[in-house]
XYZ file of C-alpha atoms in Angstrom:
624
model
C 13.307 -9.956 28.270
C 10.434 -10.877 30.621
C 6.716 -10.400 30.034
C 6.847 -7.571 32.577
C 9.450 -5.855 30.371
C 7.296 -6.485 27.322
C 4.498 -4.601 29.084
C 6.811 -1.576 29.222
C 6.809 -1.660 25.416
C 3.093 -2.429 25.068
C 0.459 -0.158 23.578
C -1.355 0.483 26.837
C -4.463 2.021 25.306
C -4.855 -1.109 23.171
C -4.103 -3.301 26.158
C -6.742 -1.694 28.418
C -9.438 -2.232 25.712
C -8.446 -5.893 25.441
C -8.535 -6.299 29.214
C -11.921 -4.539 29.324
C -13.270 -7.064 26.824
C -12.024 -10.158 28.646
C -12.743 -9.025 32.196
C -15.824 -6.862 31.729
C -14.489 -4.565 34.463
C -15.979 -1.091 33.831
C -12.984 0.505 35.531
C -11.149 0.173 32.227
C -13.896 2.150 30.469
C -13.538 4.972 32.976
C -9.816 5.427 32.386
C -8.879 8.773 30.928
C -7.160 9.316 27.568
C -5.235 12.370 26.538
C -3.951 13.894 23.291
C -0.302 13.128 22.616
C 1.289 15.560 20.137
C 3.097 13.966 17.189
C 5.892 15.698 15.252
C 5.717 18.833 17.323
C 1.925 18.987 17.316
C 1.313 18.398 13.621
C -1.450 16.088 14.818
C -2.201 14.227 18.018
C -3.068 10.676 19.048
C -5.327 9.552 21.860
C -3.186 7.694 24.414
C -3.872 6.315 27.870
C -3.225 8.934 30.529
C -0.036 8.345 32.534
C -1.978 8.001 35.765
C -3.419 4.693 34.559
C -0.252 3.070 33.195
C 0.759 1.205 36.326
C -2.763 -0.086 36.905
C -3.139 -1.469 33.374
C 0.244 -3.192 33.532
C -0.548 -4.673 36.951
C -3.942 -5.905 35.768
C -2.296 -7.442 32.707
C 0.137 -9.372 34.875
C -2.744 -10.523 37.059
C -4.608 -11.760 34.008
C -1.567 -13.578 32.654
C -1.141 -15.297 36.004
C -4.800 -16.335 36.093
C -6.379 -16.113 32.621
C -10.087 -16.436 32.106
C -11.211 -19.984 31.416
C -13.836 -18.732 28.992
C -13.041 -15.847 26.638
C -16.041 -13.678 25.800
C -17.059 -13.789 22.125
C -16.218 -10.859 19.839
C -18.511 -7.922 20.427
C -21.444 -7.027 18.237
C -20.910 -4.063 15.936
C -22.639 -1.551 18.203
C -20.420 -2.616 21.106
C -17.297 -2.550 18.899
C -18.152 1.013 17.932
C -18.514 1.971 21.605
C -15.079 0.461 22.312
C -13.499 2.273 19.344
C -14.828 5.576 20.650
C -13.401 4.760 24.093
C -10.071 4.079 22.388
C -10.085 7.316 20.394
C -11.687 9.522 23.014
C -14.112 11.036 20.479
C -17.239 10.150 18.522
C -16.690 8.540 15.126
C -18.528 9.177 11.890
C -20.593 6.365 10.406
C -17.938 5.746 7.741
C -15.139 5.691 10.334
C -17.160 3.107 12.248
C -17.513 0.926 9.178
C -13.824 1.063 8.277
C -12.698 0.685 11.906
C -14.841 -2.384 12.614
C -13.272 -4.188 9.654
C -9.769 -3.103 10.750
C -10.429 -4.539 14.242
C -10.762 -7.901 12.479
C -12.910 -9.628 15.102
C -14.627 -11.607 12.330
C -12.842 -14.567 10.813
C -12.787 -12.863 7.398
C -13.872 -9.255 7.975
C -14.171 -8.456 4.296
C -15.233 -11.894 3.151
C -17.853 -12.500 0.458
C -20.554 -15.086 1.136
C -23.173 -16.846 -0.924
C -26.795 -16.190 -0.084
C -27.329 -19.820 -1.147
C -24.302 -21.745 -2.271
C -24.640 -22.994 -5.887
C -24.285 -26.685 -6.617
C -20.877 -28.123 -7.377
C -22.127 -28.782 -10.889
C -23.097 -25.122 -11.344
C -19.754 -23.894 -10.040
C -17.908 -26.186 -12.468
C -19.399 -24.141 -15.275
C -17.751 -20.950 -13.951
C -14.139 -19.877 -14.235
C -12.126 -16.786 -13.308
C -8.683 -15.621 -14.368
C -6.459 -13.637 -12.024
C -3.618 -11.733 -13.675
C -0.774 -11.233 -11.201
C 0.294 -12.952 -7.993
C 1.055 -10.007 -5.738
C -0.944 -8.762 -2.777
C -4.107 -8.039 -4.790
C -3.973 -11.290 -6.729
C -3.638 -13.244 -3.499
C -6.532 -11.368 -1.913
C -8.758 -12.264 -4.879
C -7.600 -15.902 -4.839
C -8.447 -16.294 -1.165
C -11.954 -14.941 -1.750
C -12.553 -17.195 -4.809
C -11.135 -20.208 -2.989
C -13.401 -19.672 0.006
C -16.385 -19.476 -2.335
C -15.391 -22.521 -4.337
C -15.209 -20.596 -7.618
C -12.666 -22.245 -9.978
C -9.853 -19.939 -11.035
C -6.416 -19.751 -12.616
C -3.825 -17.271 -11.426
C -1.298 -16.359 -14.110
C 2.001 -14.915 -12.873
C 4.845 -13.900 -15.157
C 7.544 -14.249 -12.468
C 8.891 -17.557 -11.161
C 7.065 -17.189 -7.850
C 4.256 -15.548 -5.886
C 4.814 -12.190 -4.195
C 4.615 -9.455 -6.803
C 6.742 -6.444 -6.009
C 8.125 -8.229 -2.922
C 9.479 -11.019 -5.104
C 11.209 -8.852 -7.697
C 12.627 -6.175 -5.382
C 15.641 -7.804 -3.778
C 17.887 -4.759 -3.415
C 19.735 -4.327 -0.078
C 17.618 -3.072 2.872
C 14.319 -3.243 0.972
C 11.473 -3.121 3.498
C 8.010 -1.766 4.059
C 7.561 1.821 5.271
C 4.449 1.236 7.396
C 4.258 -1.035 10.396
C 3.843 -4.754 9.817
C 0.665 -4.843 11.948
C -1.006 -2.522 9.458
C 0.633 -3.964 6.347
C -1.022 -7.391 6.511
C -4.244 -9.180 5.660
C -6.981 -8.997 8.277
C -8.181 -12.576 7.659
C -4.818 -13.964 8.838
C -4.642 -13.524 12.594
C -1.581 -12.956 14.742
C 1.140 -13.725 12.206
C 4.504 -13.853 14.043
C 6.263 -10.859 12.479
C 9.881 -10.576 13.562
C 10.195 -6.863 12.745
C 8.019 -3.833 13.401
C 8.614 -2.811 9.761
C 9.009 -6.025 7.786
C 11.932 -6.473 5.423
C 11.257 -7.553 1.844
C 12.315 -11.178 2.537
C 9.955 -11.397 5.530
C 7.103 -9.855 3.554
C 7.697 -12.352 0.763
C 7.684 -15.231 3.281
C 4.354 -13.909 4.589
C 2.789 -13.870 1.117
C 4.137 -17.351 0.412
C 2.701 -18.507 3.726
C -0.736 -17.153 2.739
C -0.514 -18.821 -0.677
C 0.275 -22.167 0.909
C -2.204 -21.959 3.789
C -5.117 -20.975 1.557
C -4.248 -23.550 -1.138
C -3.603 -20.999 -3.867
C -0.549 -22.616 -5.468
C -2.373 -25.458 -7.284
C -4.240 -22.758 -9.233
C -1.085 -20.846 -10.237
C 0.733 -20.813 -13.568
C 4.199 -19.361 -13.005
C 6.624 -17.999 -15.616
C 3.537 -17.334 -17.733
C 1.991 -14.148 -19.037
C -1.498 -13.179 -20.095
C -0.898 -11.392 -23.385
C -4.481 -10.562 -24.133
C -8.149 -11.416 -23.791
C -11.211 -10.857 -25.973
C -14.835 -10.671 -24.828
C -17.383 -12.885 -26.537
C -20.724 -11.124 -26.012
C -22.887 -14.010 -27.193
C -21.288 -16.522 -24.856
C -20.456 -14.122 -21.981
C -16.895 -15.397 -21.884
C -13.424 -13.963 -22.125
C -11.010 -15.872 -24.354
C -7.697 -15.476 -22.546
C -4.369 -15.918 -24.309
C -1.386 -17.006 -22.209
C 2.278 -17.308 -23.162
C 3.954 -20.071 -21.165
C 7.520 -20.522 -19.840
C 8.876 -21.809 -23.181
C 7.017 -19.284 -25.293
C 4.183 -21.681 -26.019
C 0.805 -19.996 -26.492
C -2.468 -21.368 -25.123
C -5.979 -20.085 -24.655
C -8.668 -20.707 -22.092
C -12.111 -19.264 -21.354
C -13.174 -17.338 -18.265
C -16.360 -15.699 -17.139
C -14.414 -13.138 -15.165
C -11.003 -11.442 -15.350
C -9.381 -9.863 -12.328
C -6.456 -7.759 -13.579
C -4.063 -7.472 -10.627
C -0.867 -6.752 -12.511
C -0.124 -3.861 -10.153
C 1.194 -0.308 -10.324
C 4.749 -1.225 -9.397
C 5.394 -4.122 -11.750
C 6.974 -2.534 -14.845
C 10.330 -0.860 -14.152
C 10.775 2.608 -15.599
C 14.060 3.268 -17.384
C 15.254 6.886 -17.478
C 15.259 8.559 -20.870
C 18.911 9.662 -20.887
C 21.012 9.991 -24.023
C 23.710 7.382 -24.391
C 22.435 4.977 -21.721
C 22.879 2.033 -24.081
C 26.509 2.958 -24.705
C 27.640 2.742 -21.066
C 30.222 -0.060 -20.827
C 29.969 -0.808 -17.105
C 27.306 -2.718 -15.163
C 23.865 -1.104 -15.198
C 20.531 -2.390 -13.865
C 17.204 -1.296 -12.380
C 16.593 -1.868 -8.688
C 13.592 -4.081 -9.527
C 15.949 -6.255 -11.565
C 18.748 -6.312 -9.006
C 21.827 -8.137 -10.262
C 23.051 -10.357 -7.398
C 26.203 -11.165 -9.357
C 27.295 -7.549 -9.666
C 30.064 -6.856 -7.171
C 29.727 -3.191 -6.283
C 31.834 -3.293 -3.126
C 35.020 -1.315 -3.704
C 33.679 0.048 -6.995
C 32.768 3.519 -8.236
C 28.969 3.485 -8.156
C 26.353 5.924 -9.479
C 22.801 5.895 -8.143
C 20.167 7.577 -10.301
C 16.937 8.271 -8.437
C 16.178 9.280 -4.849
C 12.596 8.194 -4.381
C 11.505 5.538 -1.923
C 13.811 2.890 -3.355
C 16.847 5.069 -3.926
C 16.851 6.629 -0.458
C 16.293 3.235 1.178
C 19.057 1.531 -0.762
C 21.695 4.264 -0.756
C 23.169 3.936 2.768
C 23.959 0.245 2.309
C 25.735 0.881 -1.020
C 27.628 3.805 0.509
C 29.032 1.557 3.231
C 30.947 -0.640 0.781
C 31.465 1.343 -2.432
C 34.772 3.061 -3.107
C 32.745 6.099 -4.174
C 29.029 6.674 -4.544
C 27.626 9.466 -6.715
C 23.968 10.163 -6.056
C 22.158 11.931 -8.894
C 19.211 13.799 -7.398
C 16.704 15.352 -9.770
C 14.230 16.460 -7.091
C 14.790 16.326 -3.328
C 12.243 14.429 -1.251
C 10.721 14.952 2.184
C 12.192 12.324 4.460
C 11.191 11.633 8.066
C 12.516 9.331 10.794
C 10.280 6.544 12.109
C 10.674 5.242 15.619
C 11.427 1.504 15.646
C 12.019 1.372 11.912
C 14.573 -1.451 12.175
C 13.540 -2.719 15.589
C 12.774 -6.401 16.172
C 9.710 -7.765 17.881
C 10.585 -9.905 20.870
C 9.155 -13.331 21.766
C 7.539 -11.709 24.800
C 5.709 -9.268 22.533
C 4.155 -12.262 20.786
C 3.289 -13.782 24.173
C 1.121 -10.763 24.926
C -0.662 -11.156 21.557
C -1.154 -14.890 22.165
C -2.112 -14.881 25.864
C -4.278 -11.747 26.175
C -7.302 -12.198 23.930
C -8.101 -9.277 21.623
C -4.853 -7.432 22.356
C -3.649 -8.252 18.825
C -6.865 -6.774 17.388
C -6.492 -3.514 19.293
C -2.754 -3.306 18.611
C -3.461 -3.560 14.875
C -6.272 -1.033 15.175
C -3.897 1.375 16.976
C -1.443 1.075 14.075
C -4.287 1.920 11.704
C -5.350 4.998 13.723
C -1.785 6.331 13.918
C -1.287 6.586 10.158
C -4.908 7.546 9.563
C -4.325 11.059 10.866
C -1.953 12.061 8.070
C -4.719 12.186 5.469
C -6.016 15.442 6.947
C -2.746 17.181 6.009
C -3.253 16.783 2.261
C -6.053 19.335 1.775
C -5.593 23.042 1.097
C -7.033 25.457 3.660
C -8.192 28.584 1.749
C -8.414 30.697 4.917
C -4.919 29.724 6.001
C -3.526 30.464 2.527
C -5.319 33.839 2.485
C -3.299 34.740 5.567
C -0.021 33.876 3.778
C 0.194 30.176 4.585
C 1.285 27.639 1.974
C -1.131 24.756 2.457
C -2.726 24.526 5.900
C -1.588 25.175 9.449
C -0.825 21.491 10.091
C 0.954 20.936 6.786
C 3.038 24.074 7.185
C 3.935 22.985 10.688
C 5.054 19.616 9.296
C 7.233 21.449 6.769
C 8.935 23.235 9.660
C 9.497 19.962 11.525
C 11.045 18.360 8.435
C 13.272 21.367 7.729
C 14.497 21.277 11.322
C 15.265 17.578 10.867
C 17.296 18.245 7.735
C 19.263 20.975 9.544
C 19.946 18.634 12.459
C 21.341 16.004 10.073
C 23.621 18.295 8.022
C 25.036 20.341 10.886
C 23.059 23.448 10.029
C 24.766 23.824 6.637
C 22.173 26.057 4.918
C 23.517 25.382 1.430
C 22.975 21.662 1.959
C 19.582 22.403 3.441
C 18.686 24.318 0.292
C 19.792 21.441 -1.944
C 17.846 18.924 0.125
C 14.612 20.914 0.474
C 11.846 19.818 -1.908
C 10.037 22.441 -4.028
C 6.661 20.957 -3.063
C 4.672 20.648 0.149
C 5.034 17.645 2.468
C 2.720 14.790 1.445
C 2.231 16.228 -2.060
C 4.331 13.253 -3.013
C 5.068 10.060 -1.116
C 6.667 10.727 2.245
C 9.909 8.744 2.632
C 11.366 7.121 5.746
C 14.937 7.913 6.698
C 16.940 4.734 6.403
C 20.198 6.579 7.048
C 20.013 8.766 3.889
C 21.183 12.029 5.510
C 23.920 10.324 7.540
C 25.213 8.582 4.402
C 25.341 11.889 2.542
C 27.880 13.070 5.138
C 30.288 10.249 4.292
C 33.548 11.216 2.565
C 32.952 8.726 -0.265
C 29.472 10.055 -1.141
C 28.791 12.939 -3.529
C 25.374 14.464 -4.119
C 24.921 15.827 -7.665
C 21.935 18.098 -8.334
C 22.916 19.666 -11.666
C 21.089 17.060 -13.735
C 22.400 14.483 -16.220
C 23.281 15.499 -19.733
C 24.201 12.053 -21.074
C 25.973 8.798 -20.492
C 29.452 8.179 -21.829
C 31.072 4.757 -22.242
C 32.975 5.313 -18.990
C 30.498 7.290 -16.901
C 28.008 10.137 -16.677
C 28.221 13.742 -17.872
C 26.200 16.222 -15.852
C 24.817 19.540 -17.148
C 27.669 21.532 -15.608
C 30.108 19.728 -17.947
C 31.588 17.405 -15.295
C 32.094 13.820 -16.313
C 32.311 11.294 -13.479
C 33.792 7.895 -14.234
C 31.875 5.007 -12.688
C 31.952 1.222 -12.794
C 28.343 0.486 -11.804
C 25.082 2.380 -12.397
C 22.027 1.567 -10.286
C 18.739 2.862 -11.714
C 16.194 3.686 -9.007
C 13.936 5.464 -11.482
C 10.620 4.036 -10.357
C 7.894 2.281 -12.315
C 5.484 2.826 -15.156
C 2.620 3.420 -12.733
C 0.212 4.803 -15.343
C 0.638 1.787 -17.617
C -2.141 -0.184 -15.943
C -2.391 -2.870 -18.607
C 1.206 -3.034 -19.742
C 1.402 -4.891 -23.043
C -1.829 -6.806 -22.383
C -4.217 -6.613 -25.360
C -7.683 -6.593 -23.840
C -10.630 -6.247 -26.213
C -14.053 -5.611 -24.711
C -17.553 -5.233 -26.084
C -17.771 -4.104 -29.717
C -13.988 -4.245 -30.107
C -13.292 -1.592 -27.445
C -9.742 -1.434 -26.042
C -8.444 0.385 -22.948
C -6.721 2.815 -25.316
C -10.101 3.678 -26.801
C -11.763 4.198 -23.439
C -8.815 6.258 -22.151
C -8.057 8.254 -25.265
C -9.199 11.592 -23.815
C -6.879 12.064 -20.855
C -5.491 8.713 -19.775
C -6.606 5.908 -17.523
C -9.823 6.232 -15.542
C -12.151 3.801 -13.832
C -15.271 3.688 -11.717
C -14.147 3.080 -8.108
C -10.733 2.320 -9.682
C -12.161 -1.107 -10.633
C -14.626 -0.936 -13.568
C -14.600 0.392 -17.126
C -17.569 0.681 -19.498
C -17.579 -1.790 -22.396
C -15.555 -4.275 -20.308
C -18.075 -6.731 -18.823
C -16.985 -9.023 -15.959
C -13.601 -7.266 -15.953
C -12.125 -5.852 -12.759
C -8.936 -3.845 -12.196
C -6.944 -3.839 -8.972
C -4.704 -0.952 -7.995
C -6.166 0.644 -11.062
C -6.580 4.338 -11.939
C -7.108 6.544 -8.880
C -6.837 3.613 -6.471
C -4.197 4.942 -4.077
C -6.079 6.048 -0.940
C -5.230 8.769 1.530
C -4.792 6.376 4.476
C -4.844 2.710 5.431
C -2.688 -0.302 4.667
C -2.453 -1.674 1.152
C -3.538 -5.190 2.190
C -6.773 -3.800 3.628
C -7.527 -1.975 0.406
C -6.759 -5.099 -1.646
C -9.297 -6.892 0.535
C -11.824 -4.099 -0.004
C -11.360 -4.202 -3.784
C -11.639 -7.975 -3.736
C -14.829 -7.853 -1.674
C -16.394 -5.453 -4.166
C -15.277 -7.184 -7.349
C -15.770 -10.790 -6.215
C -19.107 -9.700 -4.753
C -20.182 -8.602 -8.221
C -19.078 -11.938 -9.670
C -21.118 -13.729 -7.012
C -24.138 -11.576 -7.871
C -23.824 -12.568 -11.528
C -23.538 -16.271 -10.697
C -26.310 -16.334 -8.091
C -28.805 -14.553 -10.315
C -28.007 -16.467 -13.484
C -26.900 -13.240 -15.178
C -24.801 -12.776 -18.296
C -22.504 -9.976 -17.110
C -21.961 -6.816 -15.082
C -20.247 -3.565 -16.019
C -20.406 0.125 -15.113
C -22.662 2.426 -17.129
C -21.076 5.190 -19.166
C -22.977 7.840 -17.206
C -21.849 6.477 -13.846
C -18.251 6.210 -15.092
C -18.251 9.821 -16.312
C -20.064 11.149 -13.256
C -17.773 9.412 -10.770
C -14.643 10.675 -12.493
C -15.992 14.224 -12.837
C -16.638 14.291 -9.078
C -13.217 12.795 -8.420
C -11.428 15.370 -10.581
C -13.297 18.198 -8.881
C -12.383 16.919 -5.412
C -8.749 16.515 -6.489
C -8.496 20.268 -7.085
C -8.326 20.955 -3.343
C -5.940 18.111 -2.622
C -2.146 18.338 -2.552
C -1.952 15.152 -4.569
C -4.153 16.518 -7.310
C -3.119 18.289 -10.529
C -0.755 20.631 -8.680
C 1.471 17.653 -7.938
C 2.806 17.768 -11.484
C 6.234 16.288 -11.957
C 5.407 13.316 -9.707
C 4.067 9.981 -10.815
C 0.733 11.058 -9.336
C -0.009 13.108 -12.474
C -0.124 11.585 -15.943
C 1.130 13.016 -19.235
C -2.239 14.712 -19.783
C -1.904 16.651 -16.508
C -4.606 14.629 -14.783
C -4.135 13.269 -11.249
C -4.639 9.598 -12.131
C -3.107 7.699 -9.193
C -4.649 8.955 -5.948
C -8.120 9.006 -4.433
C -8.893 12.566 -3.225
C -11.686 11.636 -0.777
C -11.156 10.820 2.877
C -10.218 7.173 3.210
C -13.298 6.278 5.248
C -15.593 7.878 2.669
C -14.017 6.017 -0.261
C -14.084 2.839 1.778
C -17.864 3.297 2.214
C -18.234 3.625 -1.596
C -16.518 0.254 -1.978
C -18.456 -1.491 0.768
C -21.454 -2.538 -1.336
C -22.242 -2.168 -5.053
C -24.675 0.565 -6.080
C -26.556 -1.317 -8.788
C -28.136 1.908 -10.068
C -24.672 2.689 -11.477
C -24.154 -0.732 -13.038
C -25.483 -2.562 -16.059
C -26.393 -6.189 -15.515
C -27.534 -8.431 -18.345
């Protein structure tokens, strides 16, 4: 494929902004954008009007033939905002501007923390931080600490770095948002081979980051933090670690960054007789590479993100596959889901300055629109609607898609239609799920499981199906934020004490009262309405590491959230959640804990929550 052919695949609105920056030609600013309907008009995106396509592609070829000898520096923030508004064809709110400028990633480290005045080497030697977990969040923290010169130890219970992307090795595991959104913004122009990276490629990316930013010398693998106790007099945490051979050691840290993750502890289904099954049985996060399921009778329990992604590959080789579906899910096709990036695509990123930045920003804007579909519209519901005009329209689009995949069989449509609104739970990407259900060797069971038998599974209708292999795609213990870690804060407080009323809570998902110098990542109510996970890990790291820097720079003892701020923040959050699809009405999903509280998601608009995380409000914090 030639570069000219790559231009046919290019994001032309992103490309014209890049060309505008490097040429300064105001003709690019005058080009018209138009609203392009997505999913039948559920929402729209601002795209370059067709009348300008040929001109932008011609000007790109001209630039490639004779590139500028001097590339203009990145724009100042006011100019970046003007360019973003040209891109989107509308004015942006202050919080959208803040979030968008960081997503454009013109700065070397857009969310980096800096010293006002760097402490001496001797002073820094007196400081230590412990990071618990080596996934995306743990790596984001380590990069920040490394850049600042703060000594740290990263403790990882698995044999390698990568978190969920290390332990999930099931067939066809991959991300469900584009690679150019699902990446760190301090690492520029990584050569992704796929538009939606597979698990192995994502793991290679994280390993690349760990090597490039010299994280590995700080890492203890095959080790687990089992607990930590705060010493108020000395302002230190005493951290207990169990090593690879079961040996126990302790070390002291000024700060703990708990990045153990939401998707780290596999959830096993509570089904009678599961321990009596005599065949092979394993969780998807503990995939057994030695289990030969080809030509076998296989049962798959669970049809969430993992189950639906995995199922088609198993169906291709199993003698029979029985899929046990408790609750149907909304599943949507994504264009380019398994499409490769071409070398010529990377040439455009490398040879046209700032195109990579705008291409990544475009990916951000595309997914950003979905957050507006998760809020109830009282006026629409008063007229008989279910959620809102846009959400109900999306429901219709998804129902039409199901019908198109099952040949209009209304009984199948009924069995595959979720009892909840789209986006009330995680939207899934169609990896061939519906097509695989049409295979002769695949059976969908919706009656529910009564119990396991030694030879198979008995469903509630009295039918026993004999199987050789059971694959458990039952999800993770997402509300178990600390796992078995025994943390003890000020005055003997434990997370169980702080969360006794109605489960896990935090201020900004990061801080708890009575836990000084202790920061949680992907903690309670940390899952935002839009944006890529890497960007949020960077935002959490900027906030938390920024507080650690404040403590060090000012010779302070500690920092924690006040009880009043903790209570006030969560009261406001719970109130906002009432009008959100992913609030308490999403019961039955992992979004709602056993107390009936929505403890996973952030109900506010992504840009508004991002603004809350941008800089600490010290009126809400206690520093000593």
